[in-house]
PDB file of C-alpha atoms in Angstrom:
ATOM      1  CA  UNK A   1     -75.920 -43.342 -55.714  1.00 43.00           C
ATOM      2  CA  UNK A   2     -73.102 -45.769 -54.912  1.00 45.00           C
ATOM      3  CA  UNK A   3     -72.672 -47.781 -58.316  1.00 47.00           C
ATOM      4  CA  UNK A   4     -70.225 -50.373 -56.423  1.00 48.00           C
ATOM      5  CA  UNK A   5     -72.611 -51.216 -53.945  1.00 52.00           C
ATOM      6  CA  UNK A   6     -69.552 -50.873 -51.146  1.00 60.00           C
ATOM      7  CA  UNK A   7     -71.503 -47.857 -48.865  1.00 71.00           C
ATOM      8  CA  UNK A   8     -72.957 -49.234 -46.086  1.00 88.00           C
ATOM      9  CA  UNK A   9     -74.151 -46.127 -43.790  1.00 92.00           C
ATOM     10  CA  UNK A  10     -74.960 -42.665 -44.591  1.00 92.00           C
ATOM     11  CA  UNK A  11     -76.504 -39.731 -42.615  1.00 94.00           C
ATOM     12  CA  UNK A  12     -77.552 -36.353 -42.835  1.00 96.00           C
ATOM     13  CA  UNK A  13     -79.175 -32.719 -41.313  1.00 97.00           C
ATOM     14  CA  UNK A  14     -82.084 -31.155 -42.159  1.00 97.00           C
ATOM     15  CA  UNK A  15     -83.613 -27.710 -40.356  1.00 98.00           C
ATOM     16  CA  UNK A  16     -87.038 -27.936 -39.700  1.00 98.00           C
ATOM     17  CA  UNK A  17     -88.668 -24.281 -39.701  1.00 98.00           C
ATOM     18  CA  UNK A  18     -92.420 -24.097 -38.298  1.00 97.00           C
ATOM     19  CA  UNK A  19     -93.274 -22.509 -41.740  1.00 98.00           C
ATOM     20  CA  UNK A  20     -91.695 -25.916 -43.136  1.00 98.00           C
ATOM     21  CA  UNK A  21     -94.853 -27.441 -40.451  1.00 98.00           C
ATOM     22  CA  UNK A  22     -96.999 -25.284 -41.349  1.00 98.00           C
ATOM     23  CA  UNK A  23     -96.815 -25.452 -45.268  1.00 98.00           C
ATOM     24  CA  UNK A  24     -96.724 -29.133 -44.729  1.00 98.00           C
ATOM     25  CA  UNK A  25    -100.133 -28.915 -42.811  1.00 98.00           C
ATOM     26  CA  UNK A  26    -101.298 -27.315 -46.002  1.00 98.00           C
ATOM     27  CA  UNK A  27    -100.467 -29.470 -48.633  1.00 97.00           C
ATOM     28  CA  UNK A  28    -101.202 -32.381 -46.861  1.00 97.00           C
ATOM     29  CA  UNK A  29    -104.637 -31.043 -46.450  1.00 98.00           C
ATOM     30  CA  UNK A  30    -103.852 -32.634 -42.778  1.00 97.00           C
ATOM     31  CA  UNK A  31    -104.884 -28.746 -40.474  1.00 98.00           C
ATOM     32  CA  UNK A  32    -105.093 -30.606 -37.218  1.00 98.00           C
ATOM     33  CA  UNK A  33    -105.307 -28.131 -34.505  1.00 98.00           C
ATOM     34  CA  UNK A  34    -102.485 -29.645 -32.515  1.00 98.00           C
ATOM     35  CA  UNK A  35    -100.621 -29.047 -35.270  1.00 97.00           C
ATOM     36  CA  UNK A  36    -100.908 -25.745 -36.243  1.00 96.00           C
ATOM     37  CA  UNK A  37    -102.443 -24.011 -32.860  1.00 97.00           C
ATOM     38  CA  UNK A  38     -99.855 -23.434 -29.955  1.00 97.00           C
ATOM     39  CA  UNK A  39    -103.196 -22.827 -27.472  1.00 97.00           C
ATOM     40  CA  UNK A  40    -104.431 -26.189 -28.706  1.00 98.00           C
ATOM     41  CA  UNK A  41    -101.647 -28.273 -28.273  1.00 97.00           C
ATOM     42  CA  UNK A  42    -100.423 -26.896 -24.750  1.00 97.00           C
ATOM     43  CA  UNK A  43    -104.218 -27.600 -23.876  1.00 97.00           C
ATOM     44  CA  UNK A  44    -103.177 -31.080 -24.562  1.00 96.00           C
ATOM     45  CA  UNK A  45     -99.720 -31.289 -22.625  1.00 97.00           C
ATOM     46  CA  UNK A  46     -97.137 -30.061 -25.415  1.00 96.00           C
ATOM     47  CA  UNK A  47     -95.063 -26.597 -25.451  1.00 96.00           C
ATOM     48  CA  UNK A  48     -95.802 -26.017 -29.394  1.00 97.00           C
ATOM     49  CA  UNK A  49     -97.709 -27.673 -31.874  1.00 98.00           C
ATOM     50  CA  UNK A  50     -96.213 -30.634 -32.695  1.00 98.00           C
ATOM     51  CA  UNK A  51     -94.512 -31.703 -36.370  1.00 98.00           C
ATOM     52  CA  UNK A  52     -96.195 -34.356 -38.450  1.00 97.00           C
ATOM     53  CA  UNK A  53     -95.335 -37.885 -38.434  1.00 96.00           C
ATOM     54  CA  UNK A  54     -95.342 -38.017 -42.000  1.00 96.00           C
ATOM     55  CA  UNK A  55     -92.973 -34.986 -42.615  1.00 97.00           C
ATOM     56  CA  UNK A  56     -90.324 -37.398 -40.969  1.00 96.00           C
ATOM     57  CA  UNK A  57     -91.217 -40.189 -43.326  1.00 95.00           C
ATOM     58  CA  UNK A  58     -90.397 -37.798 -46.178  1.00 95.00           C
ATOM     59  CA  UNK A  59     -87.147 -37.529 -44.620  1.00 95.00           C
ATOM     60  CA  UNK A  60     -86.500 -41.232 -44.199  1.00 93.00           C
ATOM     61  CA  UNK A  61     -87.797 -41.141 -47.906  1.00 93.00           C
ATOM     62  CA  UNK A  62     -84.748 -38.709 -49.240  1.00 94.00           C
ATOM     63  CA  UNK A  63     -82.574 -40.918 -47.144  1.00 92.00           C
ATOM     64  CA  UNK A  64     -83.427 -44.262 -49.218  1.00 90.00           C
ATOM     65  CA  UNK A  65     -83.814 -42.218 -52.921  1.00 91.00           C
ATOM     66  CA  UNK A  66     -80.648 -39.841 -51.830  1.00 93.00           C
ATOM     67  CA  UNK A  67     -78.246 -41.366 -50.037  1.00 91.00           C
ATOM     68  CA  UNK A  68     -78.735 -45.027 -48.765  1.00 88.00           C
ATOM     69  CA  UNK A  69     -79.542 -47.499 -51.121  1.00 84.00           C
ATOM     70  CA  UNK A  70     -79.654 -44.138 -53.278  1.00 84.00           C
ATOM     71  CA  UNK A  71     -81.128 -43.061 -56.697  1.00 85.00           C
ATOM     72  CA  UNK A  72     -82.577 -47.099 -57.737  1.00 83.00           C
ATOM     73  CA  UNK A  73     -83.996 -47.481 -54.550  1.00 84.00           C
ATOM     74  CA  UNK A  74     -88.173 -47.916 -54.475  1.00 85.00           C
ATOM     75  CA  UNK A  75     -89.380 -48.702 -50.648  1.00 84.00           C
ATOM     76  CA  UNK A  76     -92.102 -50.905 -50.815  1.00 85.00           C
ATOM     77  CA  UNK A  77     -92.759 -50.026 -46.977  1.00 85.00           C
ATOM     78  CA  UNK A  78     -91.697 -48.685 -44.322  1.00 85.00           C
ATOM     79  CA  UNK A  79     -92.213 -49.503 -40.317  1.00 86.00           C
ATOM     80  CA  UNK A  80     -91.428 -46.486 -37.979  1.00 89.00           C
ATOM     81  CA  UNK A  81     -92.547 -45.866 -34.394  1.00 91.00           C
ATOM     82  CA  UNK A  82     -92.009 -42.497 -32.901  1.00 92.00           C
ATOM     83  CA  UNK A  83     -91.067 -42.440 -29.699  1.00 93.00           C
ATOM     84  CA  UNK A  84     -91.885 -38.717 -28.720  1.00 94.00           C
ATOM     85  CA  UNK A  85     -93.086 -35.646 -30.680  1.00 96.00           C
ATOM     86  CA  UNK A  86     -91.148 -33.233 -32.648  1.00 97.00           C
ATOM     87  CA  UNK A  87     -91.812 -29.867 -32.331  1.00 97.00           C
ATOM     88  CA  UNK A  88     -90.344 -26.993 -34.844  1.00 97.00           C
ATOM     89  CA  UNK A  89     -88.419 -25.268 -34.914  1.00 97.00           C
ATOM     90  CA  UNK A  90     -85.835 -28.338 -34.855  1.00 97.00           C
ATOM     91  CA  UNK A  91     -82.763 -29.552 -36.435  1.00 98.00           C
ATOM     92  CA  UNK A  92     -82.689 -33.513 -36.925  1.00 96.00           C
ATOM     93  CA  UNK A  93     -80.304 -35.601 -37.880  1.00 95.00           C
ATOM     94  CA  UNK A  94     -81.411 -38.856 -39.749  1.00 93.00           C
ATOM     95  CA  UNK A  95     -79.018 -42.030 -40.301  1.00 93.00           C
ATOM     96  CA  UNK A  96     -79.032 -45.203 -41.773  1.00 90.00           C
ATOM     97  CA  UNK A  97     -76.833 -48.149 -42.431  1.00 90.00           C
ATOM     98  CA  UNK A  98     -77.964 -51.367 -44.569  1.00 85.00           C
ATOM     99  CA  UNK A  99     -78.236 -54.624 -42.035  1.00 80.00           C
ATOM    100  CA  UNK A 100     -78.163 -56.871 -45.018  1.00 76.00           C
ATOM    101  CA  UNK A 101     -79.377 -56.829 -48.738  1.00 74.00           C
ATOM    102  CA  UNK A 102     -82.616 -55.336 -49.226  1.00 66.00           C
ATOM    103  CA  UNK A 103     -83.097 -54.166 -45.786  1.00 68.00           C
ATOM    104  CA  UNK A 104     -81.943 -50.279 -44.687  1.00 71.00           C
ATOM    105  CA  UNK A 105     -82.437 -49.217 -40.655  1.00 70.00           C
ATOM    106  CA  UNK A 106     -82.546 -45.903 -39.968  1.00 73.00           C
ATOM    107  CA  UNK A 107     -82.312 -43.670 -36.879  1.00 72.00           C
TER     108      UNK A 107
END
């Protein structure tokens, strides 16, 4: 948390395993084949099973509660788009950088 309210971008790494996909497949409940089966997703144009979109919302979640607004911060929504698929194992780097009070965009 930045108590003076002075920090205006932050970033950091996170190393995405496929047993981090995987597990997340199973807690989620969410066992989509393209997923979790490589067979299954090349049948459908991708290399591996791809990651899910809301395992990268977790990490834009650490990124507002962690870093940037920090430890008060409560979203109250978020917008993403995702532009291609993510597919494990992967190291990602996620950023952000407040555009004016109350508003945080991250990359």
């Amino acid at each position: 948390m930045d108590p003076s309210g002075t920090k205006q971008k932050a970033s950091f790494c996170a190393e995405i395993t496929d047993q981090d996909r995987v597990d997340f497949s199973n807690i989620s409940g969410d066992l989509n084949p393209l997923h979790n089966s490589q067979s299954y997703a090349k049948e459908y144009g991708f290399q591996k099973p791809v990651l899910h979109g809301a395992f990268l919302c977790g990490l834009v979640s650490k990124m507002a509660g962690m870093y940037l607004p920090g430890e008060e911060c409560l979203l109250h929504s978020i917008k993403i788009n995702f532009t291609k698929p993510v597919q494990t194992p992967i190291k990602v780097s996620i950023s952000a950088k407040i555009i004016f009070k109350g508003f945080v965009e991250f990359s």
